mmCIF file of C-alpha atoms in Angstrom:
data_model
loop_
_atom_site.group_PDB
_atom_site.id
_atom_site.type_symbol
_atom_site.label_atom_id
_atom_site.label_comp_id
_atom_site.label_asym_id
_atom_site.label_seq_id
_atom_site.Cartn_x
_atom_site.Cartn_y
_atom_site.Cartn_z
ATOM 1 C CA MET H 1103 -2.419 114.893 179.461
ATOM 2 C CA SER H 1104 -0.787 111.955 181.223
ATOM 3 C CA LEU H 1105 -2.849 108.749 181.230
ATOM 4 C CA THR H 1106 -3.266 106.452 184.212
ATOM 5 C CA PRO H 1107 -2.355 102.745 183.856
ATOM 6 C CA ASP H 1108 -6.077 101.894 183.693
ATOM 7 C CA GLN H 1109 -6.676 104.459 180.948
ATOM 8 C CA LYS H 1110 -3.719 103.080 179.000
ATOM 9 C CA TYR H 1111 -5.100 99.564 179.384
ATOM 10 C CA GLU H 1112 -8.504 100.604 178.045
ATOM 11 C CA LEU H 1113 -6.934 102.372 175.060
ATOM 12 C CA ILE H 1114 -4.594 99.476 174.283
ATOM 13 C CA THR H 1115 -7.307 96.819 174.434
ATOM 14 C CA ARG H 1116 -10.287 98.620 172.848
ATOM 15 C CA ASN H 1117 -11.689 97.056 169.665
ATOM 16 C CA LEU H 1118 -9.490 93.956 170.100
ATOM 17 C CA GLN H 1119 -10.965 90.486 169.755
ATOM 18 C CA GLU H 1120 -8.741 88.801 172.347
ATOM 19 C CA VAL H 1121 -5.836 89.400 174.713
ATOM 20 C CA LEU H 1122 -3.649 86.608 176.120
ATOM 21 C CA GLY H 1123 -1.930 87.764 179.303
ATOM 22 C CA THR H 1124 -4.193 90.525 180.633
ATOM 23 C CA GLU H 1125 -2.797 90.369 184.159
ATOM 24 C CA GLU H 1126 0.786 90.669 182.918
ATOM 25 C CA LEU H 1127 -0.276 93.596 180.725
ATOM 26 C CA LYS H 1128 -1.762 95.425 183.724
ATOM 27 C CA LYS H 1129 1.346 94.653 185.777
ATOM 28 C CA VAL H 1130 3.711 96.116 183.151
ATOM 29 C CA LEU H 1131 1.554 99.237 182.698
ATOM 30 C CA ALA H 1132 1.578 99.834 186.445
ATOM 31 C CA GLU H 1133 5.395 99.962 186.339
ATOM 32 C CA ARG H 1134 6.318 101.454 182.935
ATOM 33 C CA ASP H 1135 5.310 101.860 179.283
ATOM 34 C CA LEU H 1136 4.720 98.698 177.266
ATOM 35 C CA LYS H 1137 7.089 97.518 174.502
ATOM 36 C CA MET H 1138 5.329 95.838 171.605
ATOM 37 C CA TYR H 1139 5.824 94.802 167.982
ATOM 38 C CA TRP H 1140 3.613 94.205 164.977
ATOM 39 C CA GLY H 1141 5.044 92.260 162.068
ATOM 40 C CA THR H 1142 4.074 91.914 158.432
ATOM 41 C CA ALA H 1143 5.561 89.643 155.755
ATOM 42 C CA PRO H 1144 6.046 91.531 152.452
ATOM 43 C CA THR H 1145 4.211 89.160 150.101
ATOM 44 C CA GLY H 1146 1.148 90.343 148.148
ATOM 45 C CA ARG H 1147 0.119 93.984 147.742
ATOM 46 C CA PRO H 1148 -1.207 95.388 151.052
ATOM 47 C CA HIS H 1149 -4.979 95.950 151.138
ATOM 48 C CA ILE H 1150 -7.422 98.086 153.112
ATOM 49 C CA GLY H 1151 -7.678 95.383 155.793
ATOM 50 C CA TYR H 1152 -4.340 96.804 156.996
ATOM 51 C CA PHE H 1153 -6.238 99.859 158.244
ATOM 52 C CA VAL H 1154 -7.274 97.701 161.233
ATOM 53 C CA PRO H 1155 -3.766 97.205 162.688
ATOM 54 C CA MET H 1156 -2.810 100.756 161.639
ATOM 55 C CA THR H 1157 -5.720 102.103 163.731
ATOM 56 C CA LYS H 1158 -4.584 100.067 166.732
ATOM 57 C CA ILE H 1159 -0.990 101.252 166.299
ATOM 58 C CA ALA H 1160 -2.382 104.779 166.662
ATOM 59 C CA ASP H 1161 -4.056 103.708 169.922
ATOM 60 C CA PHE H 1162 -0.859 102.066 171.165
ATOM 61 C CA LEU H 1163 1.201 105.214 170.545
ATOM 62 C CA SER H 1164 -1.437 107.329 172.335
ATOM 63 C CA ALA H 1165 -1.075 104.956 175.291
ATOM 64 C CA GLY H 1166 2.695 105.499 175.372
ATOM 65 C CA VAL H 1167 3.621 102.098 173.895
ATOM 66 C CA GLU H 1168 7.152 101.780 172.461
ATOM 67 C CA MET H 1169 6.084 100.338 169.097
ATOM 68 C CA THR H 1170 8.208 98.395 166.605
ATOM 69 C CA VAL H 1171 7.059 97.529 163.085
ATOM 70 C CA LEU H 1172 8.784 94.427 161.702
ATOM 71 C CA PHE H 1173 9.108 93.785 157.975
ATOM 72 C CA ALA H 1174 9.513 90.002 158.041
ATOM 73 C CA ASP H 1175 11.398 89.467 154.783
ATOM 74 C CA ILE H 1176 12.664 85.960 155.573
ATOM 75 C CA HIS H 1177 9.173 84.890 156.643
ATOM 76 C CA ALA H 1178 7.862 86.105 153.273
ATOM 77 C CA PHE H 1179 10.299 83.786 151.503
ATOM 78 C CA LEU H 1180 9.613 80.845 153.828
ATOM 79 C CA ASP H 1181 5.840 81.037 153.321
ATOM 80 C CA ASN H 1182 5.675 78.733 150.302
ATOM 81 C CA MET H 1183 7.843 81.170 148.321
ATOM 82 C CA LYS H 1184 5.129 83.859 148.290
ATOM 83 C CA ALA H 1185 7.958 86.345 147.804
ATOM 84 C CA PRO H 1186 10.898 85.006 145.744
ATOM 85 C CA LEU H 1187 14.307 86.106 147.021
ATOM 86 C CA GLU H 1188 14.936 88.279 143.958
ATOM 87 C CA LEU H 1189 11.781 90.295 144.750
ATOM 88 C CA VAL H 1190 11.649 90.277 148.529
ATOM 89 C CA GLN H 1191 14.033 93.229 149.065
ATOM 90 C CA HIS H 1192 12.036 95.393 146.668
ATOM 91 C CA ARG H 1193 8.845 94.394 148.477
ATOM 92 C CA VAL H 1194 10.343 95.284 151.861
ATOM 93 C CA LYS H 1195 10.973 98.825 150.575
ATOM 94 C CA TYR H 1196 7.517 98.958 148.981
ATOM 95 C CA TYR H 1197 5.822 97.859 152.222
ATOM 96 C CA GLU H 1198 7.842 100.347 154.259
ATOM 97 C CA HIS H 1199 6.944 103.307 152.044
ATOM 98 C CA LEU H 1200 3.303 102.250 151.726
ATOM 99 C CA ILE H 1201 2.734 101.578 155.431
ATOM 100 C CA LYS H 1202 4.370 104.900 156.324
ATOM 101 C CA ALA H 1203 2.063 106.620 153.806
ATOM 102 C CA VAL H 1204 -0.992 104.875 155.304
ATOM 103 C CA LEU H 1205 -0.021 105.787 158.884
ATOM 104 C CA THR H 1206 0.684 109.397 157.878
ATOM 105 C CA SER H 1207 -2.685 109.628 156.087
ATOM 106 C CA ILE H 1208 -4.560 108.767 159.304
ATOM 107 C CA GLY H 1209 -2.499 111.105 161.461
ATOM 108 C CA VAL H 1210 -0.133 108.631 163.141
ATOM 109 C CA PRO H 1211 3.239 110.197 164.072
ATOM 110 C CA ILE H 1212 5.619 107.752 162.343
ATOM 111 C CA GLU H 1213 8.672 109.338 163.987
ATOM 112 C CA LYS H 1214 7.591 107.553 167.187
ATOM 113 C CA LEU H 1215 7.782 104.153 165.487
ATOM 114 C CA LYS H 1216 10.812 101.910 165.107
ATOM 115 C CA PHE H 1217 11.049 100.040 161.777
ATOM 116 C CA VAL H 1218 13.085 96.817 161.618
ATOM 117 C CA VAL H 1219 13.805 94.348 158.789
ATOM 118 C CA GLY H 1220 13.830 90.712 159.926
ATOM 119 C CA SER H 1221 17.023 89.685 158.127
ATOM 120 C CA SER H 1222 18.950 92.369 160.055
ATOM 121 C CA TYR H 1223 19.034 90.005 163.056
ATOM 122 C CA GLU H 1224 17.466 86.669 161.998
ATOM 123 C CA LEU H 1225 20.680 85.608 160.236
ATOM 124 C CA SER H 1226 22.855 86.126 163.313
ATOM 125 C CA LYS H 1227 24.726 83.243 164.958
ATOM 126 C CA GLU H 1228 22.667 83.524 168.155
ATOM 127 C CA TYR H 1229 19.279 83.591 166.427
ATOM 128 C CA THR H 1230 20.239 80.687 164.173
ATOM 129 C CA MET H 1231 21.286 78.580 167.167
ATOM 130 C CA ASP H 1232 18.022 79.354 168.962
ATOM 131 C CA ASN H 1233 16.141 78.415 165.809
ATOM 132 C CA PHE H 1234 17.934 75.042 165.797
ATOM 133 C CA LYS H 1235 17.076 74.562 169.473
ATOM 134 C CA LEU H 1236 13.420 75.214 168.702
ATOM 135 C CA CYS H 1237 13.550 72.713 165.834
ATOM 136 C CA ALA H 1238 14.781 70.128 168.343
ATOM 137 C CA LEU H 1239 11.808 70.871 170.643
ATOM 138 C CA VAL H 1240 8.805 71.595 168.430
ATOM 139 C CA THR H 1241 7.065 68.627 166.843
ATOM 140 C CA GLU H 1242 6.108 68.595 163.178
ATOM 141 C CA HIS H 1243 2.457 68.392 164.297
ATOM 142 C CA ASP H 1244 2.713 71.486 166.512
ATOM 143 C CA ALA H 1245 4.555 73.524 163.862
ATOM 144 C CA LYS H 1246 2.038 72.628 161.158
ATOM 145 C CA LYS H 1247 -0.924 73.316 163.456
ATOM 146 C CA ALA H 1248 0.497 76.683 164.537
ATOM 147 C CA GLY H 1249 0.857 77.928 160.977
ATOM 148 C CA ALA H 1250 -2.417 76.502 159.664
ATOM 149 C CA GLU H 1251 -4.189 79.862 159.336
ATOM 150 C CA VAL H 1252 -1.154 81.932 158.339
ATOM 151 C CA VAL H 1253 1.205 79.821 156.215
ATOM 152 C CA LYS H 1254 -0.142 78.956 152.778
ATOM 153 C CA GLN H 1255 -1.562 75.423 152.841
ATOM 154 C CA VAL H 1256 -0.705 73.190 149.880
ATOM 155 C CA ALA H 1257 -0.951 69.468 149.078
ATOM 156 C CA SER H 1258 2.812 68.912 149.436
ATOM 157 C CA PRO H 1259 3.986 71.472 152.041
ATOM 158 C CA LEU H 1260 7.610 72.592 152.076
ATOM 159 C CA LEU H 1261 9.801 72.302 155.155
ATOM 160 C CA SER H 1262 10.193 76.108 155.132
ATOM 161 C CA GLY H 1263 6.575 76.584 156.224
ATOM 162 C CA LEU H 1264 7.265 74.607 159.393
ATOM 163 C CA LEU H 1265 10.062 77.021 160.392
ATOM 164 C CA TYR H 1266 7.797 80.066 160.100
ATOM 165 C CA PRO H 1267 5.888 79.798 163.447
ATOM 166 C CA GLY H 1268 8.997 79.153 165.544
ATOM 167 C CA MET H 1269 10.823 82.104 164.028
ATOM 168 C CA GLN H 1270 7.871 84.367 164.747
ATOM 169 C CA ALA H 1271 8.071 83.247 168.367
ATOM 170 C CA LEU H 1272 11.816 83.978 168.524
ATOM 171 C CA ASP H 1273 11.233 87.469 167.119
ATOM 172 C CA GLU H 1274 9.578 88.408 170.419
ATOM 173 C CA GLU H 1275 12.822 87.747 172.292
ATOM 174 C CA TYR H 1276 15.178 89.281 169.746
ATOM 175 C CA LEU H 1277 13.123 92.460 169.387
ATOM 176 C CA GLY H 1278 13.143 92.861 173.175
ATOM 177 C CA VAL H 1279 9.381 93.370 173.553
ATOM 178 C CA ASP H 1280 6.765 92.629 176.203
ATOM 179 C CA ALA H 1281 4.014 91.907 173.710
ATOM 180 C CA GLN H 1282 3.205 90.988 170.138
ATOM 181 C CA PHE H 1283 0.193 92.333 168.248
ATOM 182 C CA GLY H 1284 -1.464 90.637 165.277
ATOM 183 C CA GLY H 1285 -4.682 89.360 163.756
ATOM 184 C CA VAL H 1286 -6.692 86.649 165.483
ATOM 185 C CA ASP H 1287 -5.534 84.326 162.670
ATOM 186 C CA GLN H 1288 -2.123 84.395 164.422
ATOM 187 C CA ARG H 1289 -3.519 82.918 167.644
ATOM 188 C CA LYS H 1290 -2.044 79.419 167.177
ATOM 189 C CA ILE H 1291 1.412 80.887 166.574
ATOM 190 C CA PHE H 1292 1.029 82.993 169.723
ATOM 191 C CA VAL H 1293 0.082 79.888 171.724
ATOM 192 C CA LEU H 1294 3.135 78.063 170.347
ATOM 193 C CA ALA H 1295 5.330 81.001 171.417
ATOM 194 C CA GLU H 1296 3.858 80.944 174.937
ATOM 195 C CA LYS H 1297 4.555 77.212 175.190
ATOM 196 C CA TYR H 1298 8.101 77.028 173.823
ATOM 197 C CA LEU H 1299 9.879 80.322 174.623
ATOM 198 C CA PRO H 1300 9.978 79.497 178.379
ATOM 199 C CA VAL H 1301 11.541 76.117 177.479
ATOM 200 C CA LEU H 1302 14.427 78.075 175.900
ATOM 201 C CA GLY H 1303 14.726 80.135 179.078
ATOM 202 C CA TYR H 1304 12.898 83.194 177.719
ATOM 203 C CA LYS H 1305 9.835 84.832 179.265
ATOM 204 C CA LYS H 1306 6.309 84.316 177.972
ATOM 205 C CA ARG H 1307 4.984 87.372 176.155
ATOM 206 C CA ILE H 1308 1.601 89.107 176.051
ATOM 207 C CA HIS H 1309 -0.431 88.663 172.861
ATOM 208 C CA LEU H 1310 -3.037 91.080 171.517
ATOM 209 C CA MET H 1311 -5.312 90.222 168.581
ATOM 210 C CA ASN H 1312 -7.530 92.312 166.358
ATOM 211 C CA PRO H 1313 -10.509 90.796 164.496
ATOM 212 C CA MET H 1314 -10.028 89.777 160.864
ATOM 213 C CA VAL H 1315 -11.891 91.854 158.290
ATOM 214 C CA PRO H 1316 -13.988 89.650 156.003
ATOM 215 C CA GLY H 1317 -13.209 89.968 152.310
ATOM 216 C CA LEU H 1318 -15.615 91.345 149.738
ATOM 217 C CA ALA H 1319 -16.908 87.830 149.118
ATOM 218 C CA GLY H 1320 -17.451 87.203 152.842
ATOM 219 C CA SER H 1321 -14.304 85.176 153.646
ATOM 220 C CA LYS H 1322 -11.000 86.485 155.066
ATOM 221 C CA MET H 1323 -9.554 89.448 153.165
ATOM 222 C CA SER H 1324 -6.369 88.082 151.620
ATOM 223 C CA SER H 1325 -3.467 89.552 149.638
ATOM 224 C CA SER H 1326 -3.405 86.397 147.500
ATOM 225 C CA ASP H 1327 -7.070 86.691 146.441
ATOM 226 C CA PRO H 1328 -7.557 89.826 144.295
ATOM 227 C CA ASP H 1329 -11.343 89.481 144.283
ATOM 228 C CA SER H 1330 -11.538 89.533 148.103
ATOM 229 C CA LYS H 1331 -9.717 92.821 148.655
ATOM 230 C CA ILE H 1332 -9.152 96.425 147.690
ATOM 231 C CA ASP H 1333 -5.509 97.440 147.424
ATOM 232 C CA PHE H 1334 -4.322 100.771 148.826
ATOM 233 C CA LEU H 1335 -3.381 101.935 145.339
ATOM 234 C CA ASP H 1336 -6.521 100.782 143.535
ATOM 235 C CA SER H 1337 -8.041 103.534 141.379
ATOM 236 C CA GLU H 1338 -11.460 105.066 142.056
ATOM 237 C CA LYS H 1339 -12.786 103.025 139.132
ATOM 238 C CA ASP H 1340 -11.314 99.801 140.592
ATOM 239 C CA VAL H 1341 -12.868 100.534 143.988
ATOM 240 C CA GLN H 1342 -16.282 101.154 142.462
ATOM 241 C CA LYS H 1343 -16.089 97.993 140.354
ATOM 242 C CA LYS H 1344 -15.024 95.755 143.259
ATOM 243 C CA ILE H 1345 -17.578 97.130 145.728
ATOM 244 C CA LYS H 1346 -20.417 96.824 143.231
ATOM 245 C CA LYS H 1347 -19.475 93.160 142.635
ATOM 246 C CA ALA H 1348 -19.186 92.407 146.381
ATOM 247 C CA PHE H 1349 -21.663 90.104 148.085
ATOM 248 C CA CYS H 1350 -24.116 92.182 150.128
ATOM 249 C CA GLU H 1351 -27.485 90.481 150.456
ATOM 250 C CA GLU H 1352 -30.357 92.659 151.646
ATOM 251 C CA GLY H 1353 -30.922 92.256 155.384
ATOM 252 C CA ASN H 1354 -27.968 89.865 155.788
ATOM 253 C CA ILE H 1355 -25.483 91.106 158.408
ATOM 254 C CA GLU H 1356 -23.512 87.834 158.662
ATOM 255 C CA GLU H 1357 -20.233 87.575 156.725
ATOM 256 C CA ASN H 1358 -21.036 90.852 155.031
ATOM 257 C CA GLY H 1359 -17.703 92.309 153.941
ATOM 258 C CA ILE H 1360 -19.199 95.734 153.220
ATOM 259 C CA LEU H 1361 -20.714 96.141 156.694
ATOM 260 C CA ALA H 1362 -17.578 94.642 158.246
ATOM 261 C CA PHE H 1363 -15.463 97.369 156.644
ATOM 262 C CA VAL H 1364 -17.655 100.085 158.151
ATOM 263 C CA LYS H 1365 -17.588 98.394 161.575
ATOM 264 C CA ASN H 1366 -13.938 97.310 161.817
ATOM 265 C CA VAL H 1367 -12.203 99.957 159.723
ATOM 266 C CA TYR H 1368 -14.161 103.152 159.122
ATOM 267 C CA PHE H 1369 -15.689 103.839 162.547
ATOM 268 C CA PRO H 1370 -12.535 102.983 164.596
ATOM 269 C CA LEU H 1371 -10.388 104.934 162.124
ATOM 270 C CA LYS H 1372 -12.441 108.086 162.461
ATOM 271 C CA THR H 1373 -12.477 107.936 166.265
ATOM 272 C CA ILE H 1374 -8.661 108.097 166.549
ATOM 273 C CA ASN H 1375 -7.721 110.810 169.048
ATOM 274 C CA GLY H 1376 -11.355 111.407 169.970
ATOM 275 C CA GLY H 1377 -12.603 112.185 166.463
ATOM 276 C CA LYS H 1378 -16.285 111.971 165.498
ATOM 277 C CA THR H 1379 -17.551 109.465 162.932
ATOM 278 C CA VAL H 1380 -20.344 110.086 160.473
ATOM 279 C CA PHE H 1381 -21.230 107.510 157.818
ATOM 280 C CA THR H 1382 -23.625 108.359 155.025
ATOM 281 C CA ALA H 1383 -25.626 105.741 153.131
ATOM 282 C CA ILE H 1384 -26.091 107.481 149.787
ATOM 283 C CA ARG H 1385 -29.730 107.149 148.769
ATOM 284 C CA PRO H 1386 -31.447 108.811 145.774
ATOM 285 C CA GLU H 1387 -33.700 111.760 146.637
ATOM 286 C CA LYS H 1388 -36.737 110.004 145.149
ATOM 287 C CA TYR H 1389 -36.405 107.343 147.874
ATOM 288 C CA GLY H 1390 -35.944 109.838 150.709
ATOM 289 C CA GLY H 1391 -32.332 111.033 150.289
ATOM 290 C CA ASN H 1392 -29.188 110.202 152.228
ATOM 291 C CA MET H 1393 -29.220 108.424 155.592
ATOM 292 C CA VAL H 1394 -26.629 109.609 158.144
ATOM 293 C CA TYR H 1395 -25.279 107.444 160.990
ATOM 294 C CA GLU H 1396 -23.098 108.417 163.949
ATOM 295 C CA LYS H 1397 -23.178 104.906 165.466
ATOM 296 C CA TYR H 1398 -22.403 101.661 163.661
ATOM 297 C CA GLU H 1399 -25.044 99.772 165.672
ATOM 298 C CA ASP H 1400 -27.780 102.004 164.207
ATOM 299 C CA LEU H 1401 -26.572 101.334 160.665
ATOM 300 C CA GLU H 1402 -26.441 97.575 161.251
ATOM 301 C CA LYS H 1403 -29.940 97.578 162.737
ATOM 302 C CA ASP H 1404 -31.379 99.493 159.779
ATOM 303 C CA PHE H 1405 -29.626 97.222 157.294
ATOM 304 C CA ALA H 1406 -30.922 94.103 159.086
ATOM 305 C CA ASN H 1407 -34.449 95.571 158.984
ATOM 306 C CA LYS H 1408 -34.018 96.373 155.260
ATOM 307 C CA VAL H 1409 -34.333 100.108 155.873
ATOM 308 C CA VAL H 1410 -30.932 100.573 154.200
ATOM 309 C CA HIS H 1411 -30.661 99.045 150.724
ATOM 310 C CA PRO H 1412 -27.414 97.256 149.721
ATOM 311 C CA GLY H 1413 -26.962 99.699 146.839
ATOM 312 C CA ASP H 1414 -27.138 102.708 149.194
ATOM 313 C CA LEU H 1415 -24.698 101.070 151.634
ATOM 314 C CA LYS H 1416 -22.277 100.278 148.802
ATOM 315 C CA ALA H 1417 -22.470 103.838 147.456
ATOM 316 C CA GLY H 1418 -21.540 105.194 150.882
ATOM 317 C CA VAL H 1419 -18.658 102.732 151.260
ATOM 318 C CA ILE H 1420 -17.291 103.588 147.797
ATOM 319 C CA ALA H 1421 -17.211 107.250 148.815
ATOM 320 C CA VAL H 1422 -15.426 106.721 152.152
ATOM 321 C CA ILE H 1423 -12.885 104.238 150.755
ATOM 322 C CA ASN H 1424 -11.878 106.657 148.009
ATOM 323 C CA GLU H 1425 -11.652 109.419 150.624
ATOM 324 C CA LEU H 1426 -9.265 107.262 152.694
ATOM 325 C CA LEU H 1427 -7.180 106.102 149.727
ATOM 326 C CA ASP H 1428 -6.753 109.454 147.991
ATOM 327 C CA PRO H 1429 -3.750 110.735 150.052
ATOM 328 C CA ILE H 1430 -2.045 107.329 149.744
ATOM 329 C CA ARG H 1431 -2.503 107.285 145.959
ATOM 330 C CA LYS H 1432 -1.058 110.800 145.760
ATOM 331 C CA ALA H 1433 2.014 109.756 147.740
ATOM 332 C CA PHE H 1434 2.697 107.071 145.132
ATOM 333 C CA GLU H 1435 2.336 109.381 142.135
ATOM 334 C CA ASP H 1436 6.022 110.199 142.615
ATOM 335 C CA PRO H 1437 8.087 108.601 139.778
ATOM 336 C CA GLU H 1438 10.413 106.907 142.290
ATOM 337 C CA MET H 1439 7.449 105.325 144.066
ATOM 338 C CA LYS H 1440 5.992 104.123 140.762
ATOM 339 C CA LYS H 1441 9.336 102.564 139.869
ATOM 340 C CA LEU H 1442 9.514 100.855 143.270
ATOM 341 C CA ALA H 1443 6.011 99.432 142.790
ATOM 342 C CA GLU H 1444 7.031 98.030 139.396
ATOM 343 C CA LEU H 1445 10.163 96.411 140.859
ATOM 344 C CA ALA H 1446 8.230 94.895 143.767
ATOM 345 C CA TYR H 1447 5.354 93.632 141.627
ATOM 346 C CA PRO H 1448 6.547 93.317 138.034
ATOM 347 C CA ALA H 1449 3.880 92.740 135.417
ATOM 348 C CA PRO H 1450 3.558 89.032 134.593
ATOM 349 C CA LYS H 1451 5.243 88.003 131.369
ATOM 350 C CA PRO H 1452 2.743 87.411 128.551
ATOM 351 C CA VAL H 1453 2.008 83.738 128.005
ATOM 352 C CA GLU H 1454 3.332 82.593 124.659
ATOM 353 C CA LYS H 1455 0.477 81.565 122.417
ATOM 354 C CA VAL H 1456 0.578 77.954 121.299
ATOM 355 C CA ASN H 1457 -0.209 77.084 117.683
ATOM 356 C CA PRO H 1458 -2.323 73.881 117.917
ATOM 357 C CA LYS H 1459 -1.330 72.691 114.429
ATOM 358 C CA LYS H 1460 2.376 73.248 115.083
ATOM 359 C CA GLU H 1461 2.080 71.533 118.484
ATOM 360 C CA ARG H 1462 0.404 68.456 116.916
ATOM 361 C CA LYS H 1463 3.049 68.332 114.172
ATOM 362 C CA GLU H 1464 5.901 68.478 116.692
ATOM 363 C CA LYS H 1465 4.267 65.749 118.757
ATOM 364 C CA LYS H 1466 3.878 63.446 115.738
ATOM 365 C CA LYS H 1467 7.463 64.121 114.707
ATOM 366 C CA ALA H 1468 8.730 63.160 118.151
ATOM 367 C CA GLU H 1469 6.583 60.012 118.206
ATOM 368 C CA ARG H 1470 7.837 58.897 114.745
ATOM 369 C CA ALA H 1471 11.450 59.504 115.691
ATOM 370 C CA ALA H 1472 11.024 57.510 118.901
ATOM 371 C CA ALA H 1473 9.310 54.624 117.063
ATOM 372 C CA LEU H 1474 12.017 54.429 114.380
ATOM 373 C CA ALA H 1475 14.782 54.601 116.978
ATOM 374 C CA ALA H 1476 13.160 51.732 118.886
ATOM 375 C CA LYS H 1477 12.795 49.721 115.657
ATOM 376 C CA ALA H 1478 16.455 50.295 114.785
ATOM 377 C CA ALA H 1479 17.577 49.291 118.284
ATOM 378 C CA ALA H 1480 15.533 46.079 118.161
ATOM 379 C CA ALA H 1481 16.982 45.134 114.789
ATOM 380 C CA SER H 1482 20.611 45.655 115.847
ATOM 381 C CA ALA H 1483 21.103 42.392 117.729
ATOM 382 C CA ASP H 1484 24.369 41.844 115.858
ATOM 383 C CA GLY H 1485 25.526 45.456 116.436
ATOM 384 C CA GLN H 1486 24.645 46.686 112.937
ATOM 385 C CA VAL H 1487 21.481 48.543 112.002
ATOM 386 C CA PRO H 1488 19.850 46.941 108.936
ATOM 387 C CA ALA H 1489 19.832 49.034 105.803
ATOM 388 C CA THR H 1490 16.028 49.070 105.762
ATOM 389 C CA ALA H 1491 15.925 50.838 109.157
ATOM 390 C CA VAL H 1492 18.584 53.349 108.116
ATOM 391 C CA GLU H 1493 16.675 54.102 104.951
ATOM 392 C CA GLU H 1494 13.449 54.615 106.916
ATOM 393 C CA ILE H 1495 15.143 57.063 109.269
ATOM 394 C CA LYS H 1496 16.622 59.015 106.357
ATOM 395 C CA ALA H 1497 13.267 59.035 104.629
ATOM 396 C CA GLU H 1498 11.558 60.408 107.709
ATOM 397 C CA GLU H 1499 14.214 63.114 108.061
ATOM 398 C CA LYS H 1500 13.653 64.196 104.456
ATOM 399 C CA LYS H 1501 9.900 64.532 105.139
ATOM 400 C CA GLU H 1502 10.609 66.949 107.939
#
């Protein structure tokens, strides 16, 4: 069934936190299908928070959007070396296979998507010149502010992190899109793009933002914080362990990562293409048995009123997460996929154990040698080391 422009607009914007450029979006939809891209930098292992943009990509395709997925390999390197150059190409392949597996698992037709690697065009003469032009326009203050919630913040920031926001803005032009989609943490980069692309003679794009899923500890779910997230390939045992450890105070619905998952991931995911959502809080029979919810609002209300216990909520979330992850895990049981995962995220080298006694001995040896050398140098005013100093040095060497 063909959708009207208004129906497409509703589908494109549902469950989003913010849209910049609503009038332009409506104008484009009245004339033709929208062209949009979503980008991801292949740094840490992708986590279940990625289900949020994947769900929206399903909506976009249903609304006839021409969707591009960008694997921003150069951005991954620029972001405080989150992905070293020797690993970034392996991680690009890992992200591509994993994201395709995730999209396939939730019924998204990946043949309708266009996949692009950033370095395929970001190293061109034209892009490089535009990047230089941006560098001559954007202030250090604006670049740093734009990347504050995306680029890793450190005490002594590298120049590379300042290039990141401008390049993300240029991607909109070089990918030939009308709009860019991302998390609300990207908002400052989107504002920078709207300000500076017209200065280069390029049109201002539309920006669509999904809410950020709080981590298991209540803060933003992050690839760099293993305790805040559940990876797509985590085992059933890992999922159970992490959810049981997660902060979930009885009656507290603020910054509750467990409830946030049900609200922002599970319910929207299950309603793709008109599906029906049912969430079950798993409660022991002696306390009344399971509690079934078809609306998130009812679950939240019961949790706030302490009708649903945190343990029952967690048990239900453990079950649905493992249900969602099972087909993705199976896709990566293939030996080639396991090898790719090992190349992209090699096991850290074991730290060499230090022998305290040996370390102290080496330190004393170095200190004695330095002291004797200084003594010999001080005594050689006439260019000849006194015999007493030479003898001391030889004596020390014999001790060693």
